[in-house]
């Protein structure tokens, strides 16, 4: 079933810019958010935390050789997913597993970023030589019911970019897809209605509908002026759970479409990333997911060049974004999988 879009479909050059902006938003949120990961909880949100974030950004820009910020497992696994999708012109679970493990083994300085669960699964995949039921280790690890963590949502942006206009992905990927194919200014109510309808189909038949409930809370919070961060965190959460992280990222992205008194930034992408980090908790993942949405909506034109050079692998992310765009545009279908 075709989904309605707001406004006119972006032109081809603008769409490429939005692809780049999306993955750059992933990287920026991850790198800057990683500086504050789990430093602040709901009961310990310092009043001057935005100033701390701004001071840290300024310090890294002025006092360090660039790039001075490293990405974490969030960007690493997003890159692996994008590269495997491009290599195979679609999802190849065994190749994706091998790509995850290869990058993990080669990025020794990032191994501490990973939770224990992926490491355990990676170890079993190697023992299996990436053969057989590649999903079995994760099923066993989570008792057959799947993980409730935010890792899947965190890595969802490449899925939306790879699929182009086909929103056949999970909620975060669909939010990115909606942002990608709409021009600012965004009709927030329509955006939320489309996202809620998509999510209701996903949760149809479930006794509990956690995401639907959270997205309704997002709608209510967006209607309030100057809602306190502690109240947002109390209602949405900022943990590693997907049911916390995805609604929080959505709220931060949509709230940043208007000025925020505490965040003195003119452009929405910068504002959204800093605002997401100021919510505390799992800051690298939530800010990365937030940046993916606002980056897809506004594109590269809003992102300061200094922020780009501050983060490692920015050129690689931009190159991958262009490949995803070309694939989605069906311009290099015959060469998909080549180097």
Tab-separated table of C-alpha atoms in Angstrom:
chain	number	residue	atom	x	y	z
A	1	UNK	CA	0.000	0.000	0.000
A	2	UNK	CA	1.484	3.323	-1.010
A	3	UNK	CA	2.086	5.840	1.749
A	4	UNK	CA	1.068	9.451	1.306
A	5	UNK	CA	3.864	11.990	1.374
A	6	UNK	CA	3.806	15.564	2.538
A	7	UNK	CA	4.484	18.194	-0.086
A	8	UNK	CA	6.512	17.478	-3.190
A	9	UNK	CA	9.023	14.657	-3.512
A	10	UNK	CA	12.526	16.171	-3.204
A	11	UNK	CA	14.506	16.685	-6.388
A	12	UNK	CA	17.319	14.238	-7.099
A	13	UNK	CA	20.153	16.561	-5.943
A	14	UNK	CA	18.193	17.426	-2.796
A	15	UNK	CA	17.475	13.763	-2.093
A	16	UNK	CA	21.191	12.931	-2.341
A	17	UNK	CA	21.888	15.772	0.086
A	18	UNK	CA	19.312	14.297	2.471
A	19	UNK	CA	20.925	10.853	2.223
A	20	UNK	CA	24.249	12.387	3.178
A	21	UNK	CA	22.633	14.403	5.948
A	22	UNK	CA	21.000	11.305	7.382
A	23	UNK	CA	24.195	9.290	7.777
A	24	UNK	CA	26.104	12.358	8.917
A	25	UNK	CA	23.423	12.861	11.568
A	26	UNK	CA	23.975	9.262	12.668
A	27	UNK	CA	27.719	9.903	12.991
A	28	UNK	CA	27.486	13.292	14.722
A	29	UNK	CA	24.953	12.133	17.277
A	30	UNK	CA	27.062	9.081	18.019
A	31	UNK	CA	30.407	10.891	18.302
A	32	UNK	CA	29.217	13.878	20.340
A	33	UNK	CA	26.722	11.854	22.344
A	34	UNK	CA	29.433	9.356	23.200
A	35	UNK	CA	31.144	12.024	25.315
A	36	UNK	CA	28.214	12.007	27.749
A	37	UNK	CA	26.946	8.438	27.594
A	38	UNK	CA	25.111	7.563	30.830
A	39	UNK	CA	26.676	10.475	32.719
A	40	UNK	CA	23.245	11.847	33.596
A	41	UNK	CA	20.206	10.029	34.946
A	42	UNK	CA	16.697	11.375	35.494
A	43	UNK	CA	17.501	12.213	39.116
A	44	UNK	CA	20.817	13.877	38.263
A	45	UNK	CA	20.243	16.069	35.192
A	46	UNK	CA	22.476	19.110	35.900
A	47	UNK	CA	20.883	22.494	35.155
A	48	UNK	CA	23.846	23.614	33.020
A	49	UNK	CA	24.226	20.420	30.996
A	50	UNK	CA	23.648	22.182	27.638
A	51	UNK	CA	26.535	24.504	28.483
A	52	UNK	CA	28.645	21.431	29.275
A	53	UNK	CA	27.815	19.962	25.872
A	54	UNK	CA	28.592	23.239	24.069
A	55	UNK	CA	31.857	23.634	26.016
A	56	UNK	CA	32.902	20.107	25.098
A	57	UNK	CA	32.177	20.691	21.397
A	58	UNK	CA	34.106	23.982	21.474
A	59	UNK	CA	37.037	22.342	23.277
A	60	UNK	CA	37.288	19.539	20.745
A	61	UNK	CA	37.125	22.002	17.855
A	62	UNK	CA	39.778	24.348	19.247
A	63	UNK	CA	42.178	22.192	21.233
A	64	UNK	CA	42.482	18.876	19.430
A	65	UNK	CA	43.884	17.610	16.152
A	66	UNK	CA	40.963	16.661	13.925
A	67	UNK	CA	39.219	14.327	13.756
A	68	UNK	CA	39.124	14.344	17.552
A	69	UNK	CA	35.903	12.404	18.182
A	70	UNK	CA	35.620	8.677	17.639
A	71	UNK	CA	32.434	6.875	16.757
A	72	UNK	CA	31.118	3.971	18.830
A	73	UNK	CA	29.458	0.647	18.084
A	74	UNK	CA	26.386	2.592	16.882
A	75	UNK	CA	28.098	3.943	13.765
A	76	UNK	CA	30.255	0.840	13.404
A	77	UNK	CA	27.290	-1.514	13.137
A	78	UNK	CA	25.330	0.927	10.956
A	79	UNK	CA	28.280	0.986	8.545
A	80	UNK	CA	28.464	-2.800	8.540
A	81	UNK	CA	24.767	-3.081	7.747
A	82	UNK	CA	24.992	-0.531	4.921
A	83	UNK	CA	28.043	-2.182	3.372
A	84	UNK	CA	26.519	-5.662	3.519
A	85	UNK	CA	23.252	-4.456	1.974
A	86	UNK	CA	25.160	-2.825	-0.881
A	87	UNK	CA	27.471	-5.779	-1.415
A	88	UNK	CA	24.602	-8.269	-1.690
A	89	UNK	CA	21.914	-6.008	-3.185
A	90	UNK	CA	19.827	-6.943	-0.157
A	91	UNK	CA	19.973	-8.747	3.139
A	92	UNK	CA	22.324	-11.724	3.344
A	93	UNK	CA	22.291	-12.721	7.044
A	94	UNK	CA	25.506	-14.739	6.875
A	95	UNK	CA	27.434	-11.983	5.134
A	96	UNK	CA	26.011	-9.423	7.565
A	97	UNK	CA	27.153	-11.552	10.512
A	98	UNK	CA	30.644	-11.862	9.021
A	99	UNK	CA	30.759	-8.110	8.333
A	100	UNK	CA	29.772	-7.316	11.921
A	101	UNK	CA	32.472	-9.602	13.294
A	102	UNK	CA	35.187	-8.451	10.867
A	103	UNK	CA	34.667	-4.803	11.769
A	104	UNK	CA	34.567	-5.638	15.474
A	105	UNK	CA	37.876	-7.506	15.266
A	106	UNK	CA	39.595	-4.781	13.235
A	107	UNK	CA	38.349	-1.851	15.334
A	108	UNK	CA	40.142	-2.875	18.507
A	109	UNK	CA	39.808	0.611	20.018
A	110	UNK	CA	36.000	0.365	19.869
A	111	UNK	CA	35.507	-3.067	21.378
A	112	UNK	CA	34.755	-1.649	24.821
A	113	UNK	CA	31.779	0.215	23.301
A	114	UNK	CA	29.985	-3.045	22.615
A	115	UNK	CA	27.657	-4.632	25.139
A	116	UNK	CA	28.359	-8.186	26.240
A	117	UNK	CA	25.494	-9.673	24.223
A	118	UNK	CA	26.814	-8.851	20.705
A	119	UNK	CA	30.262	-10.044	21.730
A	120	UNK	CA	28.831	-13.382	22.888
A	121	UNK	CA	26.896	-13.809	19.642
A	122	UNK	CA	29.940	-12.838	17.553
A	123	UNK	CA	31.958	-15.514	19.335
A	124	UNK	CA	29.390	-18.207	18.525
A	125	UNK	CA	29.192	-17.103	14.879
A	126	UNK	CA	32.945	-17.571	14.557
A	127	UNK	CA	32.706	-21.031	16.097
A	128	UNK	CA	29.957	-21.848	13.562
A	129	UNK	CA	32.168	-20.515	10.726
A	130	UNK	CA	29.128	-18.407	9.784
A	131	UNK	CA	27.263	-21.493	8.567
A	132	UNK	CA	23.946	-23.018	9.582
A	133	UNK	CA	21.195	-21.070	11.357
A	134	UNK	CA	22.813	-17.670	11.766
A	135	UNK	CA	19.908	-16.431	13.924
A	136	UNK	CA	20.116	-19.296	16.442
A	137	UNK	CA	22.741	-17.758	18.784
A	138	UNK	CA	20.687	-14.599	19.287
A	139	UNK	CA	17.482	-16.601	19.765
A	140	UNK	CA	19.122	-18.700	22.444
A	141	UNK	CA	20.629	-15.626	24.092
A	142	UNK	CA	17.196	-14.015	24.487
A	143	UNK	CA	15.117	-17.088	25.261
A	144	UNK	CA	13.559	-17.156	21.807
A	145	UNK	CA	11.695	-13.862	22.224
A	146	UNK	CA	14.236	-11.410	20.810
A	147	UNK	CA	16.073	-8.492	22.344
A	148	UNK	CA	14.255	-5.486	23.804
A	149	UNK	CA	17.363	-3.341	23.345
A	150	UNK	CA	17.674	-0.342	21.038
A	151	UNK	CA	20.362	-1.811	18.767
A	152	UNK	CA	17.987	-2.655	15.929
A	153	UNK	CA	16.456	0.825	15.936
A	154	UNK	CA	19.905	2.391	16.212
A	155	UNK	CA	21.029	0.645	13.000
A	156	UNK	CA	17.814	1.286	11.085
A	157	UNK	CA	18.804	4.351	9.035
A	158	UNK	CA	20.731	2.395	6.343
A	159	UNK	CA	17.653	0.201	5.832
A	160	UNK	CA	15.516	3.234	5.020
A	161	UNK	CA	18.181	4.658	2.697
A	162	UNK	CA	18.762	1.343	0.934
A	163	UNK	CA	15.048	0.792	0.353
A	164	UNK	CA	14.507	4.294	-0.964
A	165	UNK	CA	10.780	4.981	-1.095
A	166	UNK	CA	9.790	1.549	0.222
A	167	UNK	CA	9.003	1.946	3.942
A	168	UNK	CA	9.138	-1.808	4.565
A	169	UNK	CA	11.229	-1.492	7.722
A	170	UNK	CA	10.789	-0.982	11.431
A	171	UNK	CA	9.620	2.187	13.108
A	172	UNK	CA	12.903	4.119	13.174
A	173	UNK	CA	13.577	3.236	9.547
A	174	UNK	CA	10.074	4.375	8.669
A	175	UNK	CA	10.537	7.665	10.524
A	176	UNK	CA	13.759	8.239	8.558
A	177	UNK	CA	11.961	7.289	5.343
A	178	UNK	CA	9.191	9.816	6.024
A	179	UNK	CA	11.732	12.544	6.780
A	180	UNK	CA	13.753	11.632	3.695
A	181	UNK	CA	10.834	12.003	1.318
A	182	UNK	CA	9.395	15.220	2.710
A	183	UNK	CA	10.582	18.773	2.485
A	184	UNK	CA	10.686	21.167	5.423
A	185	UNK	CA	8.633	22.688	6.950
A	186	UNK	CA	7.277	19.401	8.235
A	187	UNK	CA	3.626	18.928	9.190
A	188	UNK	CA	4.301	17.345	12.582
A	189	UNK	CA	0.729	16.145	13.155
A	190	UNK	CA	0.601	14.418	9.776
A	191	UNK	CA	4.068	12.947	10.341
A	192	UNK	CA	2.983	11.500	13.692
A	193	UNK	CA	-0.288	10.207	12.254
A	194	UNK	CA	1.585	8.345	9.514
A	195	UNK	CA	4.062	6.931	12.010
A	196	UNK	CA	1.293	5.880	14.402
A	197	UNK	CA	-0.671	4.179	11.653
A	198	UNK	CA	2.407	2.274	10.528
A	199	UNK	CA	3.173	1.265	14.100
A	200	UNK	CA	-0.393	0.156	14.777
A	201	UNK	CA	-0.071	-2.301	11.921
A	202	UNK	CA	3.143	-3.632	13.456
A	203	UNK	CA	1.513	-4.044	16.870
A	204	UNK	CA	-1.805	-5.349	15.566
A	205	UNK	CA	-2.838	-8.405	17.568
A	206	UNK	CA	-0.468	-7.695	20.459
A	207	UNK	CA	-1.976	-7.431	23.917
A	208	UNK	CA	0.518	-4.740	24.856
A	209	UNK	CA	1.153	-1.911	22.391
A	210	UNK	CA	4.149	-0.158	23.955
A	211	UNK	CA	5.272	1.927	20.980
A	212	UNK	CA	1.764	3.152	20.180
A	213	UNK	CA	1.391	4.323	23.782
A	214	UNK	CA	4.764	6.068	23.736
A	215	UNK	CA	4.092	7.821	20.431
A	216	UNK	CA	0.818	9.164	21.836
A	217	UNK	CA	2.843	10.527	24.764
A	218	UNK	CA	5.239	12.128	22.256
A	219	UNK	CA	2.260	13.855	20.634
A	220	UNK	CA	1.062	15.210	23.986
A	221	UNK	CA	4.520	16.399	25.026
A	222	UNK	CA	4.985	18.231	21.722
A	223	UNK	CA	1.785	20.168	22.407
A	224	UNK	CA	3.210	21.532	25.666
A	225	UNK	CA	5.353	24.648	25.765
A	226	UNK	CA	8.637	24.529	27.672
A	227	UNK	CA	8.188	21.016	29.043
A	228	UNK	CA	10.976	20.170	31.486
A	229	UNK	CA	13.570	17.591	30.464
A	230	UNK	CA	12.981	15.620	33.661
A	231	UNK	CA	9.297	15.288	32.752
A	232	UNK	CA	10.156	14.128	29.227
A	233	UNK	CA	12.559	11.518	30.597
A	234	UNK	CA	10.025	10.439	33.225
A	235	UNK	CA	7.387	9.777	30.569
A	236	UNK	CA	9.549	8.451	27.722
A	237	UNK	CA	12.709	7.125	29.361
A	238	UNK	CA	16.295	7.314	28.098
A	239	UNK	CA	17.573	3.774	28.602
A	240	UNK	CA	19.005	1.174	26.227
A	241	UNK	CA	15.507	-0.241	25.669
A	242	UNK	CA	14.110	0.378	22.194
A	243	UNK	CA	10.747	1.369	23.668
A	244	UNK	CA	12.560	4.215	25.470
A	245	UNK	CA	15.164	5.236	22.894
A	246	UNK	CA	13.059	5.412	19.732
A	247	UNK	CA	10.226	7.587	21.151
A	248	UNK	CA	12.778	9.826	22.875
A	249	UNK	CA	14.719	10.289	19.627
A	250	UNK	CA	11.484	11.048	17.791
A	251	UNK	CA	10.463	13.605	20.410
A	252	UNK	CA	13.858	15.334	20.329
A	253	UNK	CA	13.850	15.486	16.528
A	254	UNK	CA	10.329	16.920	16.272
A	255	UNK	CA	10.674	19.286	19.236
A	256	UNK	CA	13.816	20.712	17.631
A	257	UNK	CA	11.851	21.886	14.609
A	258	UNK	CA	11.042	24.939	16.748
A	259	UNK	CA	13.442	27.044	18.820
A	260	UNK	CA	14.337	25.658	22.247
A	261	UNK	CA	15.165	28.216	24.925
A	262	UNK	CA	17.934	26.120	26.446
A	263	UNK	CA	19.680	25.316	23.141
A	264	UNK	CA	21.000	28.394	21.352
A	265	UNK	CA	21.432	26.899	17.894
A	266	UNK	CA	19.886	28.288	14.716
A	267	UNK	CA	19.743	25.061	12.729
A	268	UNK	CA	17.542	22.119	13.565
A	269	UNK	CA	20.114	19.328	13.144
A	270	UNK	CA	22.588	20.866	15.609
A	271	UNK	CA	19.748	21.781	17.953
A	272	UNK	CA	18.262	18.289	17.865
A	273	UNK	CA	21.547	16.503	18.603
A	274	UNK	CA	22.448	18.784	21.517
A	275	UNK	CA	18.881	18.578	22.847
A	276	UNK	CA	18.907	14.772	22.645
A	277	UNK	CA	22.219	14.597	24.522
A	278	UNK	CA	20.830	16.929	27.199
A	279	UNK	CA	18.196	14.302	28.019
A	280	UNK	CA	20.937	12.090	29.477
A	281	UNK	CA	20.916	8.307	29.584
A	282	UNK	CA	22.012	6.431	26.448
A	283	UNK	CA	23.119	9.656	24.785
A	284	UNK	CA	25.184	8.294	21.901
A	285	UNK	CA	22.429	6.025	20.599
A	286	UNK	CA	19.508	8.403	21.175
A	287	UNK	CA	21.388	11.365	19.661
A	288	UNK	CA	22.445	9.196	16.714
A	289	UNK	CA	18.839	8.173	16.040
A	290	UNK	CA	17.713	11.786	16.449
A	291	UNK	CA	20.384	12.992	14.024
A	292	UNK	CA	19.313	10.394	11.475
A	293	UNK	CA	15.778	11.825	11.421
A	294	UNK	CA	16.681	15.524	11.305
A	295	UNK	CA	19.574	14.829	8.939
A	296	UNK	CA	17.202	13.065	6.554
A	297	UNK	CA	14.787	15.983	6.755
A	298	UNK	CA	17.206	18.890	6.310
A	299	UNK	CA	20.246	17.388	4.582
A	300	UNK	CA	23.895	18.404	4.689
A	301	UNK	CA	23.307	22.121	4.200
A	302	UNK	CA	22.609	22.593	7.914
A	303	UNK	CA	25.644	20.742	9.232
A	304	UNK	CA	28.705	22.866	10.108
A	305	UNK	CA	31.838	21.766	8.289
A	306	UNK	CA	33.688	21.961	11.610
A	307	UNK	CA	31.389	19.290	13.060
A	308	UNK	CA	32.046	17.053	10.067
A	309	UNK	CA	35.832	17.304	10.318
A	310	UNK	CA	35.627	16.791	14.095
A	311	UNK	CA	34.256	13.249	13.680
A	312	UNK	CA	36.268	10.312	12.397
A	313	UNK	CA	35.206	8.492	9.217
A	314	UNK	CA	33.001	11.345	8.000
A	315	UNK	CA	34.225	10.947	4.416
A	316	UNK	CA	33.522	7.215	4.550
A	317	UNK	CA	29.977	7.823	5.788
A	318	UNK	CA	29.371	10.324	2.985
A	319	UNK	CA	30.656	7.840	0.394
A	320	UNK	CA	28.380	5.101	1.749
A	321	UNK	CA	25.438	7.519	1.699
A	322	UNK	CA	26.060	8.222	-1.991
A	323	UNK	CA	26.208	4.498	-2.785
A	324	UNK	CA	22.924	3.937	-0.957
A	325	UNK	CA	21.368	6.803	-2.899
A	326	UNK	CA	22.573	5.430	-6.221
A	327	UNK	CA	21.242	1.991	-5.359
A	328	UNK	CA	17.849	3.368	-4.355
A	329	UNK	CA	17.780	5.396	-7.562
A	330	UNK	CA	18.416	2.168	-9.513
A	331	UNK	CA	21.350	3.802	-11.312
A	332	UNK	CA	23.971	1.206	-10.481
A	333	UNK	CA	21.868	-1.948	-10.105
A	334	UNK	CA	24.107	-3.814	-12.523
A	335	UNK	CA	27.228	-2.956	-10.529
A	336	UNK	CA	25.776	-3.594	-7.066
A	337	UNK	CA	28.261	-5.648	-5.084
A	338	UNK	CA	31.328	-4.365	-6.890
A	339	UNK	CA	34.018	-2.410	-5.091
